[in-house]
PDB file of C-alpha atoms (C1' of nucleotides) in Angstrom:
ATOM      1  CA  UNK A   1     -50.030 -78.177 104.034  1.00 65.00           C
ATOM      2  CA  UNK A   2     -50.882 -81.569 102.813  1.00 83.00           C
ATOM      3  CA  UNK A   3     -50.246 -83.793 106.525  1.00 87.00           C
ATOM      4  CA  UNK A   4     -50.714 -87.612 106.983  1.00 89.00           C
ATOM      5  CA  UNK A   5     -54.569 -87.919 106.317  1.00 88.00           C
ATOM      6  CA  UNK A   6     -54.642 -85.473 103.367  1.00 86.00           C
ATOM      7  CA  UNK A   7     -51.352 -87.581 101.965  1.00 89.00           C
ATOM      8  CA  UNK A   8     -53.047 -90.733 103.062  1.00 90.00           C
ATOM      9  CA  UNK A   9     -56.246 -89.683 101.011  1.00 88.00           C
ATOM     10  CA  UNK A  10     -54.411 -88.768  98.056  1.00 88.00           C
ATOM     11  CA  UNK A  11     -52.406 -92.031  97.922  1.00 90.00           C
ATOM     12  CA  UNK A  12     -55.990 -94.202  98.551  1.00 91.00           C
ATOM     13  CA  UNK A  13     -57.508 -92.346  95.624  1.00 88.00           C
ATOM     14  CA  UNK A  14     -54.595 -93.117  93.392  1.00 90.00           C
ATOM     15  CA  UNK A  15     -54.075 -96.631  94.325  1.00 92.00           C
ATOM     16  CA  UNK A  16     -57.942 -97.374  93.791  1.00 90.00           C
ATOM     17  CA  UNK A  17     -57.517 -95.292  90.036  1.00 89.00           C
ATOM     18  CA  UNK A  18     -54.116 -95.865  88.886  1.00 93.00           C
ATOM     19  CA  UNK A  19     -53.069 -99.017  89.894  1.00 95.00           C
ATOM     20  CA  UNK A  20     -52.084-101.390  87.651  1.00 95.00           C
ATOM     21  CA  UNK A  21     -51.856 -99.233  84.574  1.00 95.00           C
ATOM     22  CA  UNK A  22     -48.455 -98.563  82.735  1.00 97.00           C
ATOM     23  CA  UNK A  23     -46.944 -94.869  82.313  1.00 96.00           C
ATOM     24  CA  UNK A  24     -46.622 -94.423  78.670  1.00 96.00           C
ATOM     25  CA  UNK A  25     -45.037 -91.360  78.860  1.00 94.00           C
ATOM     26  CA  UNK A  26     -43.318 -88.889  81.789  1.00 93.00           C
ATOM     27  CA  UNK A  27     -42.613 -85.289  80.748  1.00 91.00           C
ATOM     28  CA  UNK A  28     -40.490 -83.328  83.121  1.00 91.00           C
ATOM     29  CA  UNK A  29     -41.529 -79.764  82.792  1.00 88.00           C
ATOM     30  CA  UNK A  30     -39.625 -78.491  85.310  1.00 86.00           C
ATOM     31  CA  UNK A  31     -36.307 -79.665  86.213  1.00 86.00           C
ATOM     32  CA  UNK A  32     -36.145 -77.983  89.444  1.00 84.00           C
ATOM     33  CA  UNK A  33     -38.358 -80.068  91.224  1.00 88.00           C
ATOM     34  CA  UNK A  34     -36.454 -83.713  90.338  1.00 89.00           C
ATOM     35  CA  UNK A  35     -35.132 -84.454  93.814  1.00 88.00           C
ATOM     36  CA  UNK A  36     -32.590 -87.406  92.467  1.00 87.00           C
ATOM     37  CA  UNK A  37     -33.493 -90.329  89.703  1.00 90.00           C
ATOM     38  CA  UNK A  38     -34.574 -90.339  86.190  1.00 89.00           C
ATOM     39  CA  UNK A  39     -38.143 -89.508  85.320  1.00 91.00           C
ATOM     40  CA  UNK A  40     -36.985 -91.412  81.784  1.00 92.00           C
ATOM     41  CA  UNK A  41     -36.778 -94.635  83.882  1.00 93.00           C
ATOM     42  CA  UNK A  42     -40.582 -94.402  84.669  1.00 94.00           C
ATOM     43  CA  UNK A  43     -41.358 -94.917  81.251  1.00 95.00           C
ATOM     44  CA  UNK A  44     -42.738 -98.693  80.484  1.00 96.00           C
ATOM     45  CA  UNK A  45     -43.662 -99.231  84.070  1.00 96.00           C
ATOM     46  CA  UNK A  46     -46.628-100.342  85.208  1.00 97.00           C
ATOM     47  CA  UNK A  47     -47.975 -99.444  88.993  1.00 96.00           C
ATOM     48  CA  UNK A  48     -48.341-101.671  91.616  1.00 96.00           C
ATOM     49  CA  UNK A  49     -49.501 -99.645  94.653  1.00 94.00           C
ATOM     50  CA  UNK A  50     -49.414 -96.287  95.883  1.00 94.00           C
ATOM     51  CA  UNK A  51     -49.007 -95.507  99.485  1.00 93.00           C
ATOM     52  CA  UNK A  52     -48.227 -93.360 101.798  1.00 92.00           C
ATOM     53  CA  UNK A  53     -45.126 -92.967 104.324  1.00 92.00           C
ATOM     54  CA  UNK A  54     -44.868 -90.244 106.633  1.00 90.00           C
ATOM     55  CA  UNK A  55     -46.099 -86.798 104.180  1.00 90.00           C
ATOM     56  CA  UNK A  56     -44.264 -88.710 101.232  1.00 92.00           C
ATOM     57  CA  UNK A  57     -46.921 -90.309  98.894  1.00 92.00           C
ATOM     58  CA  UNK A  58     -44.905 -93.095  96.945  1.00 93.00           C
ATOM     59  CA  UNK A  59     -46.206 -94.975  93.579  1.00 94.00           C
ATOM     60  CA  UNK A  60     -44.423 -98.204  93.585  1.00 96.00           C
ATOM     61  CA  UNK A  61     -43.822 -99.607  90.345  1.00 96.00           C
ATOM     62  CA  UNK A  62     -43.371-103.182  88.826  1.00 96.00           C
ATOM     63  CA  UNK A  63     -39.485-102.974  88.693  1.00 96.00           C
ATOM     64  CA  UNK A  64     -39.202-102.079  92.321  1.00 94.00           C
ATOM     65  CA  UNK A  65     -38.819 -98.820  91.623  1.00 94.00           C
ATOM     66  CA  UNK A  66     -40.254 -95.493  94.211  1.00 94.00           C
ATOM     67  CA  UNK A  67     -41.745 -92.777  92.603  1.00 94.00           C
ATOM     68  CA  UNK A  68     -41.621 -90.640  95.776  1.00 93.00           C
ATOM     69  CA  UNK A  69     -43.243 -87.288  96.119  1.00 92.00           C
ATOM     70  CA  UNK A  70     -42.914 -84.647  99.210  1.00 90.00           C
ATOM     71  CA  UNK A  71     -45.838 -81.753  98.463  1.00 88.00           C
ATOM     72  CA  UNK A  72     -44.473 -79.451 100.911  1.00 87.00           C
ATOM     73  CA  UNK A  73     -47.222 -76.113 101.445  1.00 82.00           C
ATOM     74  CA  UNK A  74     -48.797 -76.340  98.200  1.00 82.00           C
ATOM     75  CA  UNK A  75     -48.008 -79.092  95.949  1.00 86.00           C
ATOM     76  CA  UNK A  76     -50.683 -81.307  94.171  1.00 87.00           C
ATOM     77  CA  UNK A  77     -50.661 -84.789  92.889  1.00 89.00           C
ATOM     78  CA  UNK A  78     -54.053 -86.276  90.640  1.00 88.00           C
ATOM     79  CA  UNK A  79     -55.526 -88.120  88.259  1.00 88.00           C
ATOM     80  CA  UNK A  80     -56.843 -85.915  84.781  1.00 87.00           C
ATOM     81  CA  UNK A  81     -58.219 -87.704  82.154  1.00 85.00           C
ATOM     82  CA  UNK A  82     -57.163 -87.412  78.515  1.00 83.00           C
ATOM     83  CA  UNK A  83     -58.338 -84.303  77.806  1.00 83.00           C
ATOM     84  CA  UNK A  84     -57.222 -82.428  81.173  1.00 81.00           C
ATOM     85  CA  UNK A  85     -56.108 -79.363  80.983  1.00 83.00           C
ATOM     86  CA  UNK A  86     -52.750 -78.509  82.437  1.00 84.00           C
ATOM     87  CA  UNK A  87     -52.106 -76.443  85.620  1.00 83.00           C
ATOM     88  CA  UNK A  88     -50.228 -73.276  85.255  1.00 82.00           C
ATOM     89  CA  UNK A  89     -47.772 -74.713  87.859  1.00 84.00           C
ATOM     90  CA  UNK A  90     -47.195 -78.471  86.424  1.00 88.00           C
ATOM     91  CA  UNK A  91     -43.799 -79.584  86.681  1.00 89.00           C
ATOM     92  CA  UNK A  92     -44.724 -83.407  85.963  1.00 92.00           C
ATOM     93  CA  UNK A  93     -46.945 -85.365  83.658  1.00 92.00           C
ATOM     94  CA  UNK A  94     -46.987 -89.330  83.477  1.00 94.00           C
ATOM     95  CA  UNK A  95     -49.557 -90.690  80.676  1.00 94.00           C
ATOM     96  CA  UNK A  96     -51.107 -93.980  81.563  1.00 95.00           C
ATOM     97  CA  UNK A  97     -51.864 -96.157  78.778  1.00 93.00           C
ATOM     98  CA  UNK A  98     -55.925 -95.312  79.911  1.00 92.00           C
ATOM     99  CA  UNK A  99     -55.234 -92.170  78.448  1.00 92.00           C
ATOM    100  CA  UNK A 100     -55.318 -90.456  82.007  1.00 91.00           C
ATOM    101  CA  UNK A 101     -52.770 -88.497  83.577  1.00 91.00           C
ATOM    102  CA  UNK A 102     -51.286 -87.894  86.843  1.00 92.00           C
ATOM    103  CA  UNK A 103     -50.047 -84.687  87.267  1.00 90.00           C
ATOM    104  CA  UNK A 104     -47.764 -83.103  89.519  1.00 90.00           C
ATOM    105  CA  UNK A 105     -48.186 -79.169  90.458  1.00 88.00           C
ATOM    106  CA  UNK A 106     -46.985 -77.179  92.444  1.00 86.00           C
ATOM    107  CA  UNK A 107     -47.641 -72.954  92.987  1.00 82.00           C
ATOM    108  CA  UNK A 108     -44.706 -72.333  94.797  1.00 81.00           C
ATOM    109  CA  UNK A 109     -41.991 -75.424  94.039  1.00 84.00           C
ATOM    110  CA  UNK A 110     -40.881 -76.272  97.470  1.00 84.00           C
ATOM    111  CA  UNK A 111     -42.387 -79.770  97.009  1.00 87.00           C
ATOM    112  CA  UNK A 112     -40.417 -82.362  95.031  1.00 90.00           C
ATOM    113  CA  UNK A 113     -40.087 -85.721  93.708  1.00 91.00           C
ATOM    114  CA  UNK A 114     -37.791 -88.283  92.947  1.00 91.00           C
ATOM    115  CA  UNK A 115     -36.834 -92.302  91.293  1.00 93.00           C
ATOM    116  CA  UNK A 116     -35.375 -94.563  93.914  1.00 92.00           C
ATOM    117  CA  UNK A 117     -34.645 -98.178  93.449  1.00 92.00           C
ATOM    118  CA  UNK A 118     -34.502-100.200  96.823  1.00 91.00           C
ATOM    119  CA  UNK A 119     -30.667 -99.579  97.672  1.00 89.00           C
ATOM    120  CA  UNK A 120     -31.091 -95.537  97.295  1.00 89.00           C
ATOM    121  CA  UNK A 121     -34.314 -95.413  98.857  1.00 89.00           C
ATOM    122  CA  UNK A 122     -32.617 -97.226 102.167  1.00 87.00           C
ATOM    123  CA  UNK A 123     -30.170 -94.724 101.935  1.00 85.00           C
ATOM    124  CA  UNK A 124     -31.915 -91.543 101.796  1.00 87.00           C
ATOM    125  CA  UNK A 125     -31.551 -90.023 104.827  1.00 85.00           C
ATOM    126  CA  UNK A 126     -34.332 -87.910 105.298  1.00 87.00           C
ATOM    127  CA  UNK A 127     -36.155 -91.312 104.780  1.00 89.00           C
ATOM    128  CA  UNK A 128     -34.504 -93.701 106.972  1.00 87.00           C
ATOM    129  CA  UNK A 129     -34.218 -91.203 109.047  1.00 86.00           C
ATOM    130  CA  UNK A 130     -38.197 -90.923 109.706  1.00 89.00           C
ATOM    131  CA  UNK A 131     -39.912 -91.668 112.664  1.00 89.00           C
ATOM    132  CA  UNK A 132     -42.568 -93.936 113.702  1.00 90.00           C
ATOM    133  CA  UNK A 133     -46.258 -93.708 111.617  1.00 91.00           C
ATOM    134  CA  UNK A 134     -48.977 -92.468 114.825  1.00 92.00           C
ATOM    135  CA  UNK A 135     -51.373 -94.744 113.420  1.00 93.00           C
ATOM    136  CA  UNK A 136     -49.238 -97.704 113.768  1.00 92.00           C
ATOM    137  CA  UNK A 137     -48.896 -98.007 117.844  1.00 91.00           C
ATOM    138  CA  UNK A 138     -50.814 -97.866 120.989  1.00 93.00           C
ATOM    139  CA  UNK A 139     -51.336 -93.669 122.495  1.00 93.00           C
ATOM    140  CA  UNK A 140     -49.081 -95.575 125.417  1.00 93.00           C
ATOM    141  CA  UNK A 141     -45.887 -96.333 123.049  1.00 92.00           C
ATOM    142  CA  UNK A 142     -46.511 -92.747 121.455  1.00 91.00           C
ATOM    143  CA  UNK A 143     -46.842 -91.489 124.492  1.00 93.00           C
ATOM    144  CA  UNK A 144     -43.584 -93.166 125.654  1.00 92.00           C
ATOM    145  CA  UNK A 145     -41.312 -91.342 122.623  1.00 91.00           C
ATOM    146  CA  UNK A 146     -42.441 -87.968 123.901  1.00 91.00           C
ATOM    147  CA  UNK A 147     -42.003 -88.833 128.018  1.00 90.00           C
ATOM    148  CA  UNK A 148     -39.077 -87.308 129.485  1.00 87.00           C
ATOM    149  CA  UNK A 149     -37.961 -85.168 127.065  1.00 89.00           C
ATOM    150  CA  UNK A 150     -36.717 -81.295 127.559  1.00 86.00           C
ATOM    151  CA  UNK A 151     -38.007 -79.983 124.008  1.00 88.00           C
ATOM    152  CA  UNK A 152     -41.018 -77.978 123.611  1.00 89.00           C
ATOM    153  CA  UNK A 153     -44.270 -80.564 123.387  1.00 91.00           C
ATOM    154  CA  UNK A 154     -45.549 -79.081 119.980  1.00 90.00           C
ATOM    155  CA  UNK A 155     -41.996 -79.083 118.610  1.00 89.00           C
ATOM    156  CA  UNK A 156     -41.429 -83.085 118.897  1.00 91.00           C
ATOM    157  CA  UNK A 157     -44.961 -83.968 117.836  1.00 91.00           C
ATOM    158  CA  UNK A 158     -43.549 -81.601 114.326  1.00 90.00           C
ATOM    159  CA  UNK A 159     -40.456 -83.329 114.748  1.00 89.00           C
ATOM    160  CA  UNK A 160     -40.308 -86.286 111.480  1.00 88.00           C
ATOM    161  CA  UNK A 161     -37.436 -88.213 113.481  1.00 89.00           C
ATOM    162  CA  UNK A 162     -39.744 -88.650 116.831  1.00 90.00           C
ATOM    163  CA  UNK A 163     -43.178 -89.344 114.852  1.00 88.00           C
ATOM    164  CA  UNK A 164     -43.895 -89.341 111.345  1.00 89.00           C
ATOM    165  CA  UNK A 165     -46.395 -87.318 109.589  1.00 89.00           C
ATOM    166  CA  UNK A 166     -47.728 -84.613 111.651  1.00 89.00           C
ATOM    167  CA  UNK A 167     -47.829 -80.834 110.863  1.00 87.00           C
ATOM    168  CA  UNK A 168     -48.997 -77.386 112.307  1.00 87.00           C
ATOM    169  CA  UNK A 169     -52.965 -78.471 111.583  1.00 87.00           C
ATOM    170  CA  UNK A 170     -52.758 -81.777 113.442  1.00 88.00           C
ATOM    171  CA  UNK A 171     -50.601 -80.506 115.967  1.00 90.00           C
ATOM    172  CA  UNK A 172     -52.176 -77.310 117.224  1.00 89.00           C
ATOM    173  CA  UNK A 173     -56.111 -79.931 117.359  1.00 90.00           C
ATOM    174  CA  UNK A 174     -54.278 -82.573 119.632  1.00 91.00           C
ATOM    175  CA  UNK A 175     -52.535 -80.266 121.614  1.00 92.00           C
ATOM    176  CA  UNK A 176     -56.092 -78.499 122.080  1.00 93.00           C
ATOM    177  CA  UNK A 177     -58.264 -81.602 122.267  1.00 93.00           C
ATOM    178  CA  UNK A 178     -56.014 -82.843 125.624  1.00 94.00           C
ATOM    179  CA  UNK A 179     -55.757 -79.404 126.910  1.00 94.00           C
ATOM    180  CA  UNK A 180     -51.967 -79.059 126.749  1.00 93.00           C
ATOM    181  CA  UNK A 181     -50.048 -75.140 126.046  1.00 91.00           C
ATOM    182  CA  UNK A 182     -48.220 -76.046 123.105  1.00 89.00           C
ATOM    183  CA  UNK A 183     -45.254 -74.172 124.473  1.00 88.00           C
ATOM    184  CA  UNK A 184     -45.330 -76.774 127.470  1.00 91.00           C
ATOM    185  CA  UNK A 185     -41.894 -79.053 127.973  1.00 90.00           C
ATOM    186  CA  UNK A 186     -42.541 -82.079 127.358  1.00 91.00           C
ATOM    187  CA  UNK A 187     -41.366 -83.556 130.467  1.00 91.00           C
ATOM    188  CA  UNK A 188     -43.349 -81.345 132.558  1.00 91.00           C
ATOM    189  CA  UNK A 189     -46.593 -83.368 131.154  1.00 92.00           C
ATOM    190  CA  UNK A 190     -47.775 -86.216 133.105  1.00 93.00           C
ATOM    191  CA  UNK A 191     -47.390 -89.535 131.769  1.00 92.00           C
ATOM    192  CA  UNK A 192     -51.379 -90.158 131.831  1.00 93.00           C
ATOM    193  CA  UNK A 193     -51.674 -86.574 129.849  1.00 94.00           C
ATOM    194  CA  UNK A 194     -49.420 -87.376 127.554  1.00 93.00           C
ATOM    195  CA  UNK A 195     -51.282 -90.723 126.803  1.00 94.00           C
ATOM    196  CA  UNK A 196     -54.342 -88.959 126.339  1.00 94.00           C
ATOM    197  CA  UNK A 197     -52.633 -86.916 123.541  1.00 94.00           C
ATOM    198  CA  UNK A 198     -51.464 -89.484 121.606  1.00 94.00           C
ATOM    199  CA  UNK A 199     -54.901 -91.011 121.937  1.00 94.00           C
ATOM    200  CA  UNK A 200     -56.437 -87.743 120.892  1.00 93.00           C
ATOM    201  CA  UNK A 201     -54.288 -87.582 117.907  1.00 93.00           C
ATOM    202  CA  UNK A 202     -54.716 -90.686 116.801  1.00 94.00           C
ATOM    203  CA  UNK A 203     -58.799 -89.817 117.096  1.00 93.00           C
ATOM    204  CA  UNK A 204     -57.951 -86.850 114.673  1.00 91.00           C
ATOM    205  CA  UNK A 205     -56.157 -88.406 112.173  1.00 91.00           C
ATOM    206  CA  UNK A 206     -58.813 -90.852 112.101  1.00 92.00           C
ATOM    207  CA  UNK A 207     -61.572 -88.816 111.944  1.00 90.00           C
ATOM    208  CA  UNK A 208     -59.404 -86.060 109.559  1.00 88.00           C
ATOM    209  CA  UNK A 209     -58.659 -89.517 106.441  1.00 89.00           C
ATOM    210  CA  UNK A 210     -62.528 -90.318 107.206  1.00 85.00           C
ATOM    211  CA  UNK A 211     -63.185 -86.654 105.805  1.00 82.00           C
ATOM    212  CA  UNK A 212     -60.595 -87.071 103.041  1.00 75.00           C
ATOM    213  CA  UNK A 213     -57.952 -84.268 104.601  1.00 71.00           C
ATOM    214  CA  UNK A 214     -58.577 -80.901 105.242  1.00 58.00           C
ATOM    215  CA  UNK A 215     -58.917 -78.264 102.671  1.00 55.00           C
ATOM    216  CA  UNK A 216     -58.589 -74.472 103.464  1.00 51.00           C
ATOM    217  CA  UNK A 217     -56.462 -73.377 100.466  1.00 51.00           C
ATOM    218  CA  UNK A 218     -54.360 -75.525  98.083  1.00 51.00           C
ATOM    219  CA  UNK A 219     -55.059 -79.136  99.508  1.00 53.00           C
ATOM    220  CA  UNK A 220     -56.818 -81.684  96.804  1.00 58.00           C
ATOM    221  CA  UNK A 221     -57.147 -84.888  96.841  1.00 57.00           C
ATOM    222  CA  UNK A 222     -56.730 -87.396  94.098  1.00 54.00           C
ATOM    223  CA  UNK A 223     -59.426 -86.241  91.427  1.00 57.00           C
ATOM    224  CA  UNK A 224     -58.707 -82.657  92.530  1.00 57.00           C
ATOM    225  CA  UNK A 225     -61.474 -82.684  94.616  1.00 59.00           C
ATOM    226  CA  UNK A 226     -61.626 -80.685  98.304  1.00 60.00           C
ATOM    227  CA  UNK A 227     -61.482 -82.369 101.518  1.00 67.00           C
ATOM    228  CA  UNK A 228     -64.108 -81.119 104.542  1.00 65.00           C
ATOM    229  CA  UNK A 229     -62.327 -81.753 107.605  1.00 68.00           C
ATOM    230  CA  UNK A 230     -61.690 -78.580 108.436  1.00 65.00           C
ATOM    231  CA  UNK A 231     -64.967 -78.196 109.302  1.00 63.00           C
ATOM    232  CA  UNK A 232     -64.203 -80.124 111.878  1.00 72.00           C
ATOM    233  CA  UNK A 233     -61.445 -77.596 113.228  1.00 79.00           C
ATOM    234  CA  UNK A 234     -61.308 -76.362 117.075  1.00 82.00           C
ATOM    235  CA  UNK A 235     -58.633 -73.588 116.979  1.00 81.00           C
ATOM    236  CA  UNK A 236     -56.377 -74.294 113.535  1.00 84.00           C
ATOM    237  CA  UNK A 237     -56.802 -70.645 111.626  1.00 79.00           C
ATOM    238  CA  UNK A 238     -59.536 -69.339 114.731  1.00 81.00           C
ATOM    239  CA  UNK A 239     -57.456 -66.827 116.171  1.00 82.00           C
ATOM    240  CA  UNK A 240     -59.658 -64.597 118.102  1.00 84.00           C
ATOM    241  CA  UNK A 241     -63.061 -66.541 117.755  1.00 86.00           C
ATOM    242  CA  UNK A 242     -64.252 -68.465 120.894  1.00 89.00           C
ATOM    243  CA  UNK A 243     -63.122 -71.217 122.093  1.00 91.00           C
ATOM    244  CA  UNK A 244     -65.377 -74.151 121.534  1.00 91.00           C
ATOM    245  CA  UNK A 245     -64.849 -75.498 125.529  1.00 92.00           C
ATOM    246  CA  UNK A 246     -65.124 -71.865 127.282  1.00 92.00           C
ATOM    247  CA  UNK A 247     -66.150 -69.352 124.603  1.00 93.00           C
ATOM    248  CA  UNK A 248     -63.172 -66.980 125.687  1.00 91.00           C
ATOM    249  CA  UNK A 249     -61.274 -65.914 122.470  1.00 89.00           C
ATOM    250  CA  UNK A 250     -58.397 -68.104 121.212  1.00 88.00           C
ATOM    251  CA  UNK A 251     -54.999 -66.637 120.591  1.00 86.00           C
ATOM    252  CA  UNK A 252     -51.854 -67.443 118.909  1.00 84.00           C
ATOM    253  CA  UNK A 253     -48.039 -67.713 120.024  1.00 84.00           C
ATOM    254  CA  UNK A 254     -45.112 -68.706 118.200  1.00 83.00           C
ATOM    255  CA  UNK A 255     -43.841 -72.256 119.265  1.00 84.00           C
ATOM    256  CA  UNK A 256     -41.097 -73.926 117.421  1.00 81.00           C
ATOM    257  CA  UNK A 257     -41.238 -71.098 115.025  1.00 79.00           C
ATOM    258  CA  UNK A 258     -44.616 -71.572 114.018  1.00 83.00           C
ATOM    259  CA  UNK A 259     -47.879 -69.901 114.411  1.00 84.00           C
ATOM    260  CA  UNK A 260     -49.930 -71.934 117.061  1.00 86.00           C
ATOM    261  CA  UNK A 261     -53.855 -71.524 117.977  1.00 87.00           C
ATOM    262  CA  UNK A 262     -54.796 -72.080 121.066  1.00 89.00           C
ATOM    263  CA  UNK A 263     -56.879 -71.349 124.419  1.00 91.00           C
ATOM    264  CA  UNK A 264     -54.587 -69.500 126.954  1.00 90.00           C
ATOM    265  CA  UNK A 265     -57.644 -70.336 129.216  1.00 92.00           C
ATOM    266  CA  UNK A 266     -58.316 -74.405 128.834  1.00 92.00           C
ATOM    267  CA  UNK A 267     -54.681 -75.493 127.514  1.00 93.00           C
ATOM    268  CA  UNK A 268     -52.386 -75.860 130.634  1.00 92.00           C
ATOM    269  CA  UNK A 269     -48.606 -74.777 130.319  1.00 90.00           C
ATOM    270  CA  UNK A 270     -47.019 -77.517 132.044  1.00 88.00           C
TER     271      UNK A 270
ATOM    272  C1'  DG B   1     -42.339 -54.625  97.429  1.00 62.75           C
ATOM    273  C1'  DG B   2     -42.097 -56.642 101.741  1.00 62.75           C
ATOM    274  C1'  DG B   3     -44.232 -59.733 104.850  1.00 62.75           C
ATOM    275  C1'  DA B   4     -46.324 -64.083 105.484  1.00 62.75           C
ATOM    276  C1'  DT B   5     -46.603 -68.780 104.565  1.00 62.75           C
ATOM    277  C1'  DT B   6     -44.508 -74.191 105.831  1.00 62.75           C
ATOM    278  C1'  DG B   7     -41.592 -78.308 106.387  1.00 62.75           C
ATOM    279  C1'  DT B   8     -37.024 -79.392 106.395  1.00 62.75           C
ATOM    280  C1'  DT B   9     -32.047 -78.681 106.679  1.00 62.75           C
ATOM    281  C1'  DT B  10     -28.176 -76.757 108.592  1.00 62.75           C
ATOM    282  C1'  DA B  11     -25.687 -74.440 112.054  1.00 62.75           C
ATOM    283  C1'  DA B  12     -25.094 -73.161 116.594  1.00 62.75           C
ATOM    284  C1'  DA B  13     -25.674 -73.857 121.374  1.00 62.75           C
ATOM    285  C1'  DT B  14     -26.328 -76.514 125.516  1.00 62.75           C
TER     286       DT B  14
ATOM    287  C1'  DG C   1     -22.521 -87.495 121.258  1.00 62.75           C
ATOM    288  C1'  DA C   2     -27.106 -86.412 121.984  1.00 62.75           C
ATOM    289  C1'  DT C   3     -30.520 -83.175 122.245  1.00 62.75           C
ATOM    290  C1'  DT C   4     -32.490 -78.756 121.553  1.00 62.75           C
ATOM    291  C1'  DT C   5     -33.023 -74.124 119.530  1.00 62.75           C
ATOM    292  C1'  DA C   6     -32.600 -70.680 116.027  1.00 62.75           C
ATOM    293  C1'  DA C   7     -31.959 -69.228 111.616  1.00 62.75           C
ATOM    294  C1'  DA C   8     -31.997 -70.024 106.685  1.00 62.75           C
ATOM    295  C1'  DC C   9     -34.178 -71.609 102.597  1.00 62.75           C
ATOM    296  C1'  DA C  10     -37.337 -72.745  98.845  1.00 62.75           C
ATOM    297  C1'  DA C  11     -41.054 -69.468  95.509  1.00 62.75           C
ATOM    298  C1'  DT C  12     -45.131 -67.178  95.199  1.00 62.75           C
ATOM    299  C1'  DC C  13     -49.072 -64.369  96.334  1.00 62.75           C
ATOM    300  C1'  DC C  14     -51.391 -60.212  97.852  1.00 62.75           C
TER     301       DC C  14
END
DNA sequence: GGGATTGTTTAAAT
DNA sequence: GATTTAAACAATCC
């Protein structure tokens, strides 16, 4: 469930932690989880940055190298000291020279990670293939990606090709905030709507990194610590409680083949 | 033990 | 070919 702001919170916490230490050592517990690369290759390097691109959190390292990570539902990246005690789920462990440790788990494996010089990381698809970051243009250029087109609004704002980073959580609270059915077509919505979306999602994501990410059930953040935005929610996980505009009781449909909260009452179907 | 969970890929359809 | 939709998949928990 990690999105954007609980990525982008992870990958601030590590940068301000773990930056410019060396890995002394990378165990790979599980091989499953080693998208492409060699974990081996790791070894010796120090870090320069971490970041964040789309819901990939990437530790870039003094040889050029990516250390790229996709957490999927319930995958974890932080920071334990020496003396940490492993997860029951860890699948990778890199040893700074500090002594700390950043530790990669993961309940139910569908995250993964993986080495990429330049030349293979321009040639990953799913990467290159990404779209646009939401927090990087004006609502009126989002808005402009979405205009005119025949899919479903909630499934393009899911879409990674059309924008990058957004999931159910930050989908279903836009979609609510500028009163839009998720099932609407997207160009049924008038331009002006549209534009208030983008800026209402933009608002979110703001507001959701300012909170460090929502937690609700596996999310941490660096130093394994909850975020508190989803105390902040208007209809993510409130099926049947009342809607915070006209106290009727929210309800969920399937759009795009995922559970979506919403107000039949205040959301229009355009 | 089966249903639910999610983001992404792949296949199929338009 | 481009765009959209539907189904499949990963693994685990309760």
């Amino acid at each position: 469930m990690p999105e954007l702001p609980e990525v982008e919170t992870i990958a601030r916490g590590l940068d301000a932690q773990a930056s410019g230490q060396r890995i002394a050592q990378a165990r790979l517990v599980t091989p499953k989880v080693l998208l492409r690369g060699n974990p081996e290759a790791l070894i010796g390097q120090r870090i320069d940055r971490v970041t964040r691109r789309a819901k990939l959190l990437m530790i870039m390292l003094g040889n050029d190298d990516a250390l790229v990570f996709h957490l999927k539902m319930t995958g974890r990246v932080w920071l334990g000291d020496a003396s940490q005690t492993l997860p029951k789920h860890t699948h990778l462990v890199l040893n700074l020279e500090s002594g700390d440790q950043i530790i990669f788990e993961d309940q139910r494996r569908f995250g993964y990670f993986g080495v990429f010089n330049p030349a293979e990381l321009a040639a990953w698809d799913f990467h290159a293939r990404l779209g646009p970051e939401p927090l990087s243009m004006t609502p009126s250029d989002l808005a402009a990606l979405l205009h005119g087109r025949k899919a479903g609004i909630k499934s393009l704002l899911l879409n990674q090709t059309v924008l990058a980073g957004i999931g159910n959580i930050y989908a279903d609270e836009s979609l609510f905030a500028a009163r839009i059915h998720p099932a609407s077509m997207a160009a049924a919505i008038p331009k002006k709507r549209l534009i208030t979306l983008c800026a209402e999602l933009q608002r979110i994501l703001l507001a959701a990194i300012e909170a460090g990410g929502s937690t609700f059930s596996d999310y941490r953040n660096a130093y394994g610590k909850s975020g508190i935005f989803q105390e902040h929610f208007q209809v993510y996980g409130k099926k049947d409680e009342p809607c915070p505009a006209c106290q009727r009781p929210l309800a969920t449909t399937t759009v795009a083949g995922r559970t979506s909260t919403h107000c039949p009452h205040c959301q229009r179907r355009y």
